[in-house]
PDB file of C-alpha atoms in Angstrom:
ATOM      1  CA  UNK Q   1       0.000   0.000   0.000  1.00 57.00           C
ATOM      2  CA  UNK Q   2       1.223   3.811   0.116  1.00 57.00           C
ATOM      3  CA  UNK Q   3       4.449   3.937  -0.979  1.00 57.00           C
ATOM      4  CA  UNK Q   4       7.191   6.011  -3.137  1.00 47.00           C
ATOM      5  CA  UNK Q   5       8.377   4.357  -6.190  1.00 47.00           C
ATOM      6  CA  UNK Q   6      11.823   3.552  -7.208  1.00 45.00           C
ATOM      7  CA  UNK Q   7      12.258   3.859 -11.463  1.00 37.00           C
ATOM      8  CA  UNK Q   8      14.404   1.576 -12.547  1.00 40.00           C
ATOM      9  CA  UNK Q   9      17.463   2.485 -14.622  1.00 35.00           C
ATOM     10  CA  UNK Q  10      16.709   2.842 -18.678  1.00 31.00           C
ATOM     11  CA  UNK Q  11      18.771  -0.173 -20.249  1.00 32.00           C
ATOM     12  CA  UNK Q  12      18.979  -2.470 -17.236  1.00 35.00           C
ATOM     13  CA  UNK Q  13      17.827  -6.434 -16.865  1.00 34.00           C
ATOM     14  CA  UNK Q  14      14.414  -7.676 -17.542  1.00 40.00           C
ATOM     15  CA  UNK Q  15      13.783 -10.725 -16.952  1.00 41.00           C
ATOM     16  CA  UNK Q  16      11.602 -13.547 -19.032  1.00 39.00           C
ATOM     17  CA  UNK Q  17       7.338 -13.687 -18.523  1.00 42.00           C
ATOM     18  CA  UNK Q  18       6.889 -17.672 -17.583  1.00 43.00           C
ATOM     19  CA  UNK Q  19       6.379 -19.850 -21.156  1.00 39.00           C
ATOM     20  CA  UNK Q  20       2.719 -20.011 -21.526  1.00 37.00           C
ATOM     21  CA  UNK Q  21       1.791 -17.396 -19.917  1.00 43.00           C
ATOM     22  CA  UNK Q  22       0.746 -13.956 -21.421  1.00 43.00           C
ATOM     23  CA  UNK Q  23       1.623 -10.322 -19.595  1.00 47.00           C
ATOM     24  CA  UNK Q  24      -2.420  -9.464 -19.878  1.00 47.00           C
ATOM     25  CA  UNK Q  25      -5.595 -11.466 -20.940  1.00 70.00           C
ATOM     26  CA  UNK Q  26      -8.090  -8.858 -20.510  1.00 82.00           C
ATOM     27  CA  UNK Q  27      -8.683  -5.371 -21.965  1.00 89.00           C
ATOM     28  CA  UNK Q  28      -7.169  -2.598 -19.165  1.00 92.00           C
ATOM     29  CA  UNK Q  29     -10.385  -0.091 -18.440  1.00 92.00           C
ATOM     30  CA  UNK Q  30      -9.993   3.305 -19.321  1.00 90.00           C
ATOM     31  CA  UNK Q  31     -11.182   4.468 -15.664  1.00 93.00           C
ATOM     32  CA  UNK Q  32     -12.185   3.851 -12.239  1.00 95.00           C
ATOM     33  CA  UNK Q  33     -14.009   0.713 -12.144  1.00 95.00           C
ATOM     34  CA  UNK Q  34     -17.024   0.014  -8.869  1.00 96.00           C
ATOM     35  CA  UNK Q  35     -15.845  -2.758  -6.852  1.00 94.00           C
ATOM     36  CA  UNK Q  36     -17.760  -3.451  -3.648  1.00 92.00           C
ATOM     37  CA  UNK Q  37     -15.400  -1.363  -0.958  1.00 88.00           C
ATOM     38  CA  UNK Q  38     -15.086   1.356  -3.407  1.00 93.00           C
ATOM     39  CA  UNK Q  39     -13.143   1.936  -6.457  1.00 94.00           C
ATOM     40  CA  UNK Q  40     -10.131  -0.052  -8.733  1.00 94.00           C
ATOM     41  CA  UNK Q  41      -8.065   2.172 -11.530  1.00 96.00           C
ATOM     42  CA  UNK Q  42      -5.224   1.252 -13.809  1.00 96.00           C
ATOM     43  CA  UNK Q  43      -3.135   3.888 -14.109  1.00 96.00           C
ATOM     44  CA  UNK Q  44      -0.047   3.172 -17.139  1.00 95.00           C
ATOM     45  CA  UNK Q  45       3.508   4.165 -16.044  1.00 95.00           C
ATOM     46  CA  UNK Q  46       3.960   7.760 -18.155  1.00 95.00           C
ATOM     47  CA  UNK Q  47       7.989   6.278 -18.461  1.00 94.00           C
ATOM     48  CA  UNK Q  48       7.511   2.864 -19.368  1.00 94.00           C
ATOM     49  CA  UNK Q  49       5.188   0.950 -21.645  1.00 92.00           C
ATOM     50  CA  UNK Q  50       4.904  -2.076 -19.383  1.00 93.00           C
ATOM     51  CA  UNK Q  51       4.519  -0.673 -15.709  1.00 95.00           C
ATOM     52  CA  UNK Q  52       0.949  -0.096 -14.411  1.00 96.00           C
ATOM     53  CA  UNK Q  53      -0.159   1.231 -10.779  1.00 96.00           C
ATOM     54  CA  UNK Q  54      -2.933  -0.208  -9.315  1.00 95.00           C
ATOM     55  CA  UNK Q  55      -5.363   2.459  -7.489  1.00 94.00           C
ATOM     56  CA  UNK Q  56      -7.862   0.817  -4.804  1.00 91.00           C
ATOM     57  CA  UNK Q  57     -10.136   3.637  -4.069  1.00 90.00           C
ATOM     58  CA  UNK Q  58      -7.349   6.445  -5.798  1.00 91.00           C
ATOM     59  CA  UNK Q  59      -4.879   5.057  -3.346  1.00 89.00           C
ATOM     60  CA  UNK Q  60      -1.951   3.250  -4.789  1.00 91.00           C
ATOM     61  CA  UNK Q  61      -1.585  -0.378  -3.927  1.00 90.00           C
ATOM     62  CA  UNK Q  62       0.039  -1.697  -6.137  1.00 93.00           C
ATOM     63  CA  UNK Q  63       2.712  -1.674  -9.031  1.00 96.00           C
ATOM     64  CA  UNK Q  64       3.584  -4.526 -11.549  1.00 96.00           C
ATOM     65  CA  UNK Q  65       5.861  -4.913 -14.791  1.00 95.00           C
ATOM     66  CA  UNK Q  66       3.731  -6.520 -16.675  1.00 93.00           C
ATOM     67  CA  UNK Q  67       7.245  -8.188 -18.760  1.00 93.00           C
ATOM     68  CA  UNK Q  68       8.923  -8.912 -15.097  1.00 95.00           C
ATOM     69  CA  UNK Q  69       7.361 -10.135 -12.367  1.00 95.00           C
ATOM     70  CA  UNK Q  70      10.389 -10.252 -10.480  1.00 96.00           C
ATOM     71  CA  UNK Q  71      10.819  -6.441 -10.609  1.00 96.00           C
ATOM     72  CA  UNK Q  72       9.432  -4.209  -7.290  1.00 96.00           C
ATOM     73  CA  UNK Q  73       8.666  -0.976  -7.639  1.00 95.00           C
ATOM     74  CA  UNK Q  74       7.349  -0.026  -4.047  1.00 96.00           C
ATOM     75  CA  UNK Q  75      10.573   0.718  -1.978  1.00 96.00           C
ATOM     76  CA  UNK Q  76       8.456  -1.100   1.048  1.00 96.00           C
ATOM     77  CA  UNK Q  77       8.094  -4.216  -1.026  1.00 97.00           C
ATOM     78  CA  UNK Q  78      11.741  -4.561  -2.451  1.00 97.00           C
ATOM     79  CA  UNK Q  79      12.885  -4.211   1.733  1.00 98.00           C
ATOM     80  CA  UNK Q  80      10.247  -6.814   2.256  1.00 98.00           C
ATOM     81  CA  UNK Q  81      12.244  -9.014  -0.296  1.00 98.00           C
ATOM     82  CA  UNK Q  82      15.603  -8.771   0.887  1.00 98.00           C
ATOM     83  CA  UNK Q  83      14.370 -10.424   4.183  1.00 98.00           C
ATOM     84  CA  UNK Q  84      12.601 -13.047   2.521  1.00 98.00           C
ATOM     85  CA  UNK Q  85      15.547 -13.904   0.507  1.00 97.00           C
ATOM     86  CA  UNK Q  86      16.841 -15.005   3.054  1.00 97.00           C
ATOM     87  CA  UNK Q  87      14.224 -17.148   4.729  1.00 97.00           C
ATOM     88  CA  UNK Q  88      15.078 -21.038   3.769  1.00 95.00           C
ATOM     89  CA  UNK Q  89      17.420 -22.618   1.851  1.00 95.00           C
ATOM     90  CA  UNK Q  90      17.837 -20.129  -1.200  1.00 93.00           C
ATOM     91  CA  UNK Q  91      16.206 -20.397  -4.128  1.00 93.00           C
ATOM     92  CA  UNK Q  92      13.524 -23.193  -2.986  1.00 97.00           C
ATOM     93  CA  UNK Q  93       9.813 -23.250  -2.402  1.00 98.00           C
ATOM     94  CA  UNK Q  94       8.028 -21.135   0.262  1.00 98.00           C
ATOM     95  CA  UNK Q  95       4.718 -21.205   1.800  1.00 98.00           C
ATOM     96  CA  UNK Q  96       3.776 -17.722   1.998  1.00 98.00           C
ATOM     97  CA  UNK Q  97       0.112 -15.781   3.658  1.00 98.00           C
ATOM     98  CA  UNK Q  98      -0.254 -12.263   2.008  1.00 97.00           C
ATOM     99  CA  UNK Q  99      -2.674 -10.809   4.019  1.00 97.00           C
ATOM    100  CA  UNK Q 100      -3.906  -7.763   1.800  1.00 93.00           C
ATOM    101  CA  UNK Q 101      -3.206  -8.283  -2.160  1.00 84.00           C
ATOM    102  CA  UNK Q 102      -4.483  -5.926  -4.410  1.00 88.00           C
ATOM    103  CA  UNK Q 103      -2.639  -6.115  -7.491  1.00 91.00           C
ATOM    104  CA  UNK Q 104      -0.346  -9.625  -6.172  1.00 94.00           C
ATOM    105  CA  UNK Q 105       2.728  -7.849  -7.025  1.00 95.00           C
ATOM    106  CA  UNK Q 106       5.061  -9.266  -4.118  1.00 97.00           C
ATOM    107  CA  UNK Q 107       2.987 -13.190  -4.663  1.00 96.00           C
ATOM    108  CA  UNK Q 108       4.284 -12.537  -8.806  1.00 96.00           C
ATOM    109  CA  UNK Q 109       7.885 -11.776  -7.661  1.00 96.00           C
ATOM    110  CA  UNK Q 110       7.918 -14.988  -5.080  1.00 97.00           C
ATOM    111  CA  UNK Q 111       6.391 -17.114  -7.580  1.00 97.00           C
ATOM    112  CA  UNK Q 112       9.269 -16.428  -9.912  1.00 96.00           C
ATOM    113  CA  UNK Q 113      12.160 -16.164  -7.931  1.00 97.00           C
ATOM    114  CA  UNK Q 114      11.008 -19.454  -5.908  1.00 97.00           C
ATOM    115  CA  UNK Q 115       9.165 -21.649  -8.130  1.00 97.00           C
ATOM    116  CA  UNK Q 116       7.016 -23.973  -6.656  1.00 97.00           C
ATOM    117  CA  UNK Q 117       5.906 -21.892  -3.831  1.00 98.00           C
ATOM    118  CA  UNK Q 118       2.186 -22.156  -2.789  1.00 98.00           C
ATOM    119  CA  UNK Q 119       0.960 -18.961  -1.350  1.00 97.00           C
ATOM    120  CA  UNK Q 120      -2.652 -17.920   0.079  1.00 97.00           C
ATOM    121  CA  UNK Q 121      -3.372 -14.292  -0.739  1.00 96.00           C
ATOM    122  CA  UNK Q 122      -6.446 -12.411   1.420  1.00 95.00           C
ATOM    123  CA  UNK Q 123      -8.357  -9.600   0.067  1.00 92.00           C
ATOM    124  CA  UNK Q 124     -11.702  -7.818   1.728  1.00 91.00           C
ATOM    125  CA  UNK Q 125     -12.830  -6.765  -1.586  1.00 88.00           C
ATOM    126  CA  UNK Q 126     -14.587 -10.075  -3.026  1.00 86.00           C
ATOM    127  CA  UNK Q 127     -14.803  -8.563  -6.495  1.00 90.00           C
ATOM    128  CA  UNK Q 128     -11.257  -7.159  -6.568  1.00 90.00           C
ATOM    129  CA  UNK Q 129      -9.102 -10.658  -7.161  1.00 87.00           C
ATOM    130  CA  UNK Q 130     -11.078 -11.822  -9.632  1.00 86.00           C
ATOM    131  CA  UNK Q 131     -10.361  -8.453 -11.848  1.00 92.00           C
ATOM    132  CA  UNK Q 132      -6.892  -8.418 -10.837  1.00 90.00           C
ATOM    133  CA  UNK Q 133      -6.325 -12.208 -12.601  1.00 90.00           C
ATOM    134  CA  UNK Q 134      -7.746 -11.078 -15.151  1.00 91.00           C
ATOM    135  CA  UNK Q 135      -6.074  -7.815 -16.072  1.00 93.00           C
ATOM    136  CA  UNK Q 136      -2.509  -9.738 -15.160  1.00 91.00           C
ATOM    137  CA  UNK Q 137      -0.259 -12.268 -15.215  1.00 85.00           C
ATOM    138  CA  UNK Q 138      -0.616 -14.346 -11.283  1.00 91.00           C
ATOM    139  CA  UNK Q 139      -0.202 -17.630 -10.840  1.00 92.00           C
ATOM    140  CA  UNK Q 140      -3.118 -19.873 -10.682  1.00 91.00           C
ATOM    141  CA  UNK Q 141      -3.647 -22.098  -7.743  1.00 90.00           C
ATOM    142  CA  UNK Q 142      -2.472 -24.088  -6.310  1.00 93.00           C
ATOM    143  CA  UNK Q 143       0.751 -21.288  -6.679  1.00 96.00           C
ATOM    144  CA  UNK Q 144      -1.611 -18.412  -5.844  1.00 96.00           C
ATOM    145  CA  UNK Q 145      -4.266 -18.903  -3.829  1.00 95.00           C
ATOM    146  CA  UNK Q 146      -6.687 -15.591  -3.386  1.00 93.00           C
ATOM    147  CA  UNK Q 147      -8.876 -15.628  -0.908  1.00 92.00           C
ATOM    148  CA  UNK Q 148     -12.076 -12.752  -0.514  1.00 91.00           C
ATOM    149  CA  UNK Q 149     -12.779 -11.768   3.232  1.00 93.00           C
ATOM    150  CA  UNK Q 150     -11.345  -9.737   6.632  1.00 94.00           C
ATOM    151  CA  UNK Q 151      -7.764 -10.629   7.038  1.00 95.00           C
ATOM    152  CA  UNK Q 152      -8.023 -11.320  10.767  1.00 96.00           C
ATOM    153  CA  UNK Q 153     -10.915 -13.911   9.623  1.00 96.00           C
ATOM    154  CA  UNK Q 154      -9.006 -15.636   7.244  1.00 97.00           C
ATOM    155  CA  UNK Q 155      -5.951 -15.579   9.317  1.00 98.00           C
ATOM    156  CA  UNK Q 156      -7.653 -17.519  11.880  1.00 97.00           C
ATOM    157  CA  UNK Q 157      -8.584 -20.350   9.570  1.00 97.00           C
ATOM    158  CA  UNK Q 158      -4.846 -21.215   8.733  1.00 98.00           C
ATOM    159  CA  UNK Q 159      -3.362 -24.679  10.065  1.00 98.00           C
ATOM    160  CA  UNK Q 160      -0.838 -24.244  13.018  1.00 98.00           C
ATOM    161  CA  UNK Q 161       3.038 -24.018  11.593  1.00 98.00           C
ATOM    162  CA  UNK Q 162       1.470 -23.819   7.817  1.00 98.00           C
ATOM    163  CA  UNK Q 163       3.578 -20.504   6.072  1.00 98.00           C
ATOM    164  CA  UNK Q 164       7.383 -19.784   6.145  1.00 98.00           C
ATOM    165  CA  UNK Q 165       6.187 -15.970   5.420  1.00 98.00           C
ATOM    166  CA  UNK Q 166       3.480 -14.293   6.664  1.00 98.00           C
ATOM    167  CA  UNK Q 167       3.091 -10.459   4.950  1.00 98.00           C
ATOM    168  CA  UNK Q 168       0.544  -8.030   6.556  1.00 98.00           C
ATOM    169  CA  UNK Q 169      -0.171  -5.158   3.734  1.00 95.00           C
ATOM    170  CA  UNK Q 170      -3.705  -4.333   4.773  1.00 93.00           C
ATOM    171  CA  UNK Q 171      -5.060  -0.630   4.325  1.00 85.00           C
ATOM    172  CA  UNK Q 172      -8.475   1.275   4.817  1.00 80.00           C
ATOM    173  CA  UNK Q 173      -7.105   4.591   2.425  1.00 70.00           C
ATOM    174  CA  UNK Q 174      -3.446   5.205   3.982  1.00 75.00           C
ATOM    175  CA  UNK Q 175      -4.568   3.640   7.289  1.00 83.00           C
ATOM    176  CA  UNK Q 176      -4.312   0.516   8.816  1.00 89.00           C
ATOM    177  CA  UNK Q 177      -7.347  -1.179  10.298  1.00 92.00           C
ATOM    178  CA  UNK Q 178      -6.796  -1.017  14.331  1.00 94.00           C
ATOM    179  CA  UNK Q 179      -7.987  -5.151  14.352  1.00 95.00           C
ATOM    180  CA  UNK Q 180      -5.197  -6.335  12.331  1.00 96.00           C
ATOM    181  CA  UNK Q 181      -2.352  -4.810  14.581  1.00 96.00           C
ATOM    182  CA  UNK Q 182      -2.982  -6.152  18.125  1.00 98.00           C
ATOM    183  CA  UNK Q 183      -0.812  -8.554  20.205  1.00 98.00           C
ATOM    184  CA  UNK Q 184      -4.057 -11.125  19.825  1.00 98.00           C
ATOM    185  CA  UNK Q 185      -2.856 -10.904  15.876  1.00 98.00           C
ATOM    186  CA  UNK Q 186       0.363 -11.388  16.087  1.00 98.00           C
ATOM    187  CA  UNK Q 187       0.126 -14.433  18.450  1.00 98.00           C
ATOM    188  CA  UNK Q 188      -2.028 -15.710  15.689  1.00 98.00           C
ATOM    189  CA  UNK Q 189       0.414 -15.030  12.877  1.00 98.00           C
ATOM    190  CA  UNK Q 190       3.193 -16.782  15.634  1.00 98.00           C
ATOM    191  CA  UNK Q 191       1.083 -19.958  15.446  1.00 98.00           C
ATOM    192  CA  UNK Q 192       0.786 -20.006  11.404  1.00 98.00           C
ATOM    193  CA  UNK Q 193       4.778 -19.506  11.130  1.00 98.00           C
ATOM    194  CA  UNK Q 194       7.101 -22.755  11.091  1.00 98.00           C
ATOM    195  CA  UNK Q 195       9.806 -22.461  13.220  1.00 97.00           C
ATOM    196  CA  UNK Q 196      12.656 -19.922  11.359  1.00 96.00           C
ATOM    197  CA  UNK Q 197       9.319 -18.290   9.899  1.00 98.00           C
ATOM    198  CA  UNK Q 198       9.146 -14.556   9.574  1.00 98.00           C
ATOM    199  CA  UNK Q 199       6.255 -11.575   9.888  1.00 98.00           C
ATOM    200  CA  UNK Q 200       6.379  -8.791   7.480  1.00 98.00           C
ATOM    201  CA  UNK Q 201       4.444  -5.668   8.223  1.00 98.00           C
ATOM    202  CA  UNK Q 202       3.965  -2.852   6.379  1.00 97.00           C
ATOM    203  CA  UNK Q 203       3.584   0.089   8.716  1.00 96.00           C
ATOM    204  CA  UNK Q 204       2.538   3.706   6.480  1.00 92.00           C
ATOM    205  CA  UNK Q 205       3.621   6.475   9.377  1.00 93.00           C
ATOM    206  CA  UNK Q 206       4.769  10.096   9.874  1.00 93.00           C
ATOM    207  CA  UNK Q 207       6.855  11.357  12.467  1.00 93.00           C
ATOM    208  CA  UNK Q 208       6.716  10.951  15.610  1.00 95.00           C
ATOM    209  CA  UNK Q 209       6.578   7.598  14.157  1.00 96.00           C
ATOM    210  CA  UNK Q 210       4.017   6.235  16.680  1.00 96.00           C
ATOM    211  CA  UNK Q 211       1.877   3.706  15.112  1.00 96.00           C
ATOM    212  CA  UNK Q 212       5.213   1.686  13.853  1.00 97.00           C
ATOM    213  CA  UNK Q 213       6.521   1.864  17.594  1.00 97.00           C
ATOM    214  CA  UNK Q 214       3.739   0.903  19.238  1.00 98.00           C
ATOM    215  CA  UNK Q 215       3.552  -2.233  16.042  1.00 98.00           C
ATOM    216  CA  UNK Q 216       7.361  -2.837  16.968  1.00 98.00           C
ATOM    217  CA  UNK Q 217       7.116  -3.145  20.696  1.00 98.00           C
ATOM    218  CA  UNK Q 218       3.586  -5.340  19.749  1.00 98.00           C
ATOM    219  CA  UNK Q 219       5.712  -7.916  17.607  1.00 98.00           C
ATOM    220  CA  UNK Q 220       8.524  -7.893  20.546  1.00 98.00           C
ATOM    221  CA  UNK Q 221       5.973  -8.678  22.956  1.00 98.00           C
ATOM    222  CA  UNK Q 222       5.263 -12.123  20.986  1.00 98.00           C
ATOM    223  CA  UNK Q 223       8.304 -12.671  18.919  1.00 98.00           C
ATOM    224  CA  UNK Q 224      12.086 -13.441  20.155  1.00 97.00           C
ATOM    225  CA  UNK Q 225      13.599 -10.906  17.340  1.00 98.00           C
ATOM    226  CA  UNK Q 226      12.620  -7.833  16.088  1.00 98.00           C
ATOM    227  CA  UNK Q 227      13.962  -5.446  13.393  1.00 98.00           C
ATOM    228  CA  UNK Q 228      12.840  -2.536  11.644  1.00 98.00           C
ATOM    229  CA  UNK Q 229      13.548  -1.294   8.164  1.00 98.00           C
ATOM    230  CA  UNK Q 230      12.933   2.345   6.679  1.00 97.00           C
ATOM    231  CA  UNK Q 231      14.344   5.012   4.607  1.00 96.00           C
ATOM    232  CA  UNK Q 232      17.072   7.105   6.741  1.00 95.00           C
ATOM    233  CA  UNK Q 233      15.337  10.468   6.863  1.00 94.00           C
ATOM    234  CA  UNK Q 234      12.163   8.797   7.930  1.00 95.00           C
ATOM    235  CA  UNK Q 235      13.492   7.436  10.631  1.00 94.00           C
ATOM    236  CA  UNK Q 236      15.217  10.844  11.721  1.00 92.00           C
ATOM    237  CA  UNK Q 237      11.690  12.909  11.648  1.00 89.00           C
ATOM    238  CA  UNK Q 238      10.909  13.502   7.844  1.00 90.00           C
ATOM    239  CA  UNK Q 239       8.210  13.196   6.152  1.00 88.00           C
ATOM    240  CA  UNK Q 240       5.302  10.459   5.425  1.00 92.00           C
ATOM    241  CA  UNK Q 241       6.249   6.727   4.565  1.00 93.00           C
ATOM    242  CA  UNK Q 242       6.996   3.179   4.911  1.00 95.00           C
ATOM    243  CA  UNK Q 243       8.487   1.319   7.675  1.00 97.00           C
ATOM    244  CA  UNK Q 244       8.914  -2.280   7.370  1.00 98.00           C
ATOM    245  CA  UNK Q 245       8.868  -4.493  10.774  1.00 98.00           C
ATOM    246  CA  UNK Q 246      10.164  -8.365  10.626  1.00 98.00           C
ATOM    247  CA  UNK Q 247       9.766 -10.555  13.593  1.00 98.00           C
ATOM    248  CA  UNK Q 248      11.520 -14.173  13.621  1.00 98.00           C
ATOM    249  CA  UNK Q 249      12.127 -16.738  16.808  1.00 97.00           C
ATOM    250  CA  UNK Q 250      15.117 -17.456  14.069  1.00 96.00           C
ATOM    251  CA  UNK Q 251      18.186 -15.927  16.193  1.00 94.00           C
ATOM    252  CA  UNK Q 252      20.189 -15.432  12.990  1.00 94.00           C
ATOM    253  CA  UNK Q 253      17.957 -13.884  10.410  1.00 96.00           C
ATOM    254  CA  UNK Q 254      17.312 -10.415  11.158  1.00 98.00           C
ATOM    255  CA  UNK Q 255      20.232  -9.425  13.110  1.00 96.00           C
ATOM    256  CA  UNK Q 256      23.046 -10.617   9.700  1.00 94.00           C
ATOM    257  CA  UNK Q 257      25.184  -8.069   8.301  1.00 95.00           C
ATOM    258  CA  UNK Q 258      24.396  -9.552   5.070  1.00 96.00           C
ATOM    259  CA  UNK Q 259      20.850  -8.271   5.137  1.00 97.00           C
ATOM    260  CA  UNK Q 260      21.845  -4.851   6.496  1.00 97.00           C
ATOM    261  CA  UNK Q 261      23.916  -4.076   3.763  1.00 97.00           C
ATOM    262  CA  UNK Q 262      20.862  -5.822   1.411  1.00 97.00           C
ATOM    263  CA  UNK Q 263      18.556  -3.396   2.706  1.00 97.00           C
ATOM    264  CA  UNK Q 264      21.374  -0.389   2.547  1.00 97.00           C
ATOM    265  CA  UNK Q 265      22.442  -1.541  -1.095  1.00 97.00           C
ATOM    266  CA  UNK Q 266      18.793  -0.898  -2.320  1.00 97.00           C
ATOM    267  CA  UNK Q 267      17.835   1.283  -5.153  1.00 96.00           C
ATOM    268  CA  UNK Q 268      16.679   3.509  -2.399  1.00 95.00           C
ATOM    269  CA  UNK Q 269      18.753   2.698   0.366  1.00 96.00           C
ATOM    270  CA  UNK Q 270      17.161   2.245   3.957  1.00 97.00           C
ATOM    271  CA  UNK Q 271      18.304   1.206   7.005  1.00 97.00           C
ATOM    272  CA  UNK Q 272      18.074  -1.613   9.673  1.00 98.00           C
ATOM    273  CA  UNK Q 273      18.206  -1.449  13.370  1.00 98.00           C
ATOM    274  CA  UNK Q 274      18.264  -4.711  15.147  1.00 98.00           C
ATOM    275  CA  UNK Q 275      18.745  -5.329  18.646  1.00 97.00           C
ATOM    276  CA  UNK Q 276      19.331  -2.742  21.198  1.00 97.00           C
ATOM    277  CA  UNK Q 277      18.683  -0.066  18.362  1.00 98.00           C
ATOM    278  CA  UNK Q 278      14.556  -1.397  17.994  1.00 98.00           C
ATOM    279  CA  UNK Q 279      14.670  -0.849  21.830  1.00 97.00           C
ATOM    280  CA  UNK Q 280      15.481   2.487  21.593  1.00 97.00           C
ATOM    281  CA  UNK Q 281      13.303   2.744  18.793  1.00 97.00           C
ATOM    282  CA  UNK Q 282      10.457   1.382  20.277  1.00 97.00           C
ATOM    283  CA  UNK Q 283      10.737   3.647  23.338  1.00 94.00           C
ATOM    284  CA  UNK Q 284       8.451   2.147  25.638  1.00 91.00           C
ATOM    285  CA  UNK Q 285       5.758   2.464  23.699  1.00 96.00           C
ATOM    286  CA  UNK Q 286       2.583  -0.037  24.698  1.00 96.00           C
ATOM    287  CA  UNK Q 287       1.273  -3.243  23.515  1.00 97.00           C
ATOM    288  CA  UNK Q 288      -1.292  -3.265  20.938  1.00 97.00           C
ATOM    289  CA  UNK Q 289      -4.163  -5.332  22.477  1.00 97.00           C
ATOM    290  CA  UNK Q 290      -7.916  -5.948  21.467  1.00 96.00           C
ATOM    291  CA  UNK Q 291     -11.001  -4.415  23.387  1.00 92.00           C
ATOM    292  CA  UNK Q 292     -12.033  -6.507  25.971  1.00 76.00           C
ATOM    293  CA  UNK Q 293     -16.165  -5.974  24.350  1.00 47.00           C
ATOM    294  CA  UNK Q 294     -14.845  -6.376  20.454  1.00 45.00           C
ATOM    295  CA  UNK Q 295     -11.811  -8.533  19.812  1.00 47.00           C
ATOM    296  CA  UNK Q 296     -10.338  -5.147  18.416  1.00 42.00           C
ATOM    297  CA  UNK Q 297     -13.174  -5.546  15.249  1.00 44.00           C
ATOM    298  CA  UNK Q 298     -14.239  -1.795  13.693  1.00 38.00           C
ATOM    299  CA  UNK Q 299     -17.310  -1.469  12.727  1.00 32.00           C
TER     300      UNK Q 299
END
């Protein structure tokens, strides 16, 4: 969801579409399209022929390269994919739970770079996935699962130690919905995981940066590691964006120099604080934690 983008150099590496498989198998509309929670709009990259943005309710929530699935546009997403690079044994299958999916654009780059992955995606909107494979390229199941219905819901119905990635990307406008960050959550997304599994969360804050502390010290409260991921001026007071929190019970994961420079060698570089840096960070902010009368559900 919200996000800058990151253009990617004229002349550099694109990488194959899968054999059999065609870029788009349905005419693009020309405008906003109704959809039960609001609106969906393709909007064509002005700067290159095969890029679209994908507006849920003129928000955007996605990007794809309709050539390379493998490409990320969203800086949020590419950070997201340095850690799960490094989740496994490289290069083999994963089990991964996209909760939010809009466009699928993180579920296409998995798919390609780790072929025989079967992922579930979740999506409120019931009408929205079933536009979205049309209009693109996604796997079919049993690669791509997409699932309509409230995240938390669908969550719930997972087996026990099912996913090696769980990804929360779940937005109402630029906000997240207050039920999907609680510690009752997150102890649910801790059962789903396998053991070395990680939690991805995409946190959209401005300075003082409170939601994504209060998210951090949440995830620390449930999980034995904790690291958090953002753009360097962000994190020093400026502006509105992305910060990306990971939580493993894998001691090695988030705390390797390997994924710190990842993360710093970006196209937009960001940083990663691990350890005594995500205490500080966190700052004693509180636990996230449902109403006692709602089991955190909004209206």
């Amino acid at each position: 969801m919200p996000d800058r983008t990151t253009r990617r150099p004229s002349g550099s590496h694109r990488g194959p579409t899968r054999p059999g498989r065609s870029p788009a198998r349905a005419p693009w509309p020309s405008g906003p399209v109704t959809i039960p929670t609001g609106t969906v709009e393709l909007v064509r990259d002005p700067d290159d022929p095969d890029g679209v943005t994908v507006l849920v309710n003129d928000v955007p929530s996605s990007y794809l390269d309709t050539v390379d699935p493998t490409r990320l546009v969203f800086e949020y997403m590419q950070q997201m994919a340095a850690v799960i690079d490094r989740v496994g044994v490289p290069g083999a299958p994963l089990s991964v739970v996209h909760l939010g999916a809009a466009g699928c654009a993180l579920a296409r780059a998995v798919d390609a770079e780790r072929p025989g992955s079967q992922q579930v995606a979740v999506e409120l909107d019931a009408a929205l996935p079933e536009l979205v494979r049309g209009w693109f390229d996604l796997p079919r199941a049993p690669a791509l699962r997409i699932r309509a219905g409230d995240a938390r819901e669908q969550l719930a119905r997972l087996p026990d130690r099912s996913a090696d990635v769980v990804v929360r990307d779940v937005f109402a406008g630029d906000t997240t919905p207050p039920h999907v960050r609680t510690r009752e959550v997150v102890a649910d997304v801790a059962r789903v995981l396998r053991p070395g599994g990680v939690y991805l969360v995409n946190c959209a804050d401005r300075p003082p940066l409170a939601d994504a502390r209060s998210e951090a010290a949440t995830l620390a409260d449930v999980f034995d590691d904790v690291a958090v991921v953002a753009e360097p001026g962000l994190l020093r007071g400026r502006g509105y964006g992305n910060v990306v929190l990971a939580a493993t019970d894998d001691p090695e994961l988030l705390g390797s120099p390997a994924l710190a420079r990842a993360v710093r060698s970006l196209p937009a570089p960001a940083r990663l604080l691990h350890g005594d840096e995500v205490i500080a960070f966190t700052g004693g902010a509180g636990v996230l934690r449902d109403p006692d009368d709602a089991q955190g559900r909004t209206p």
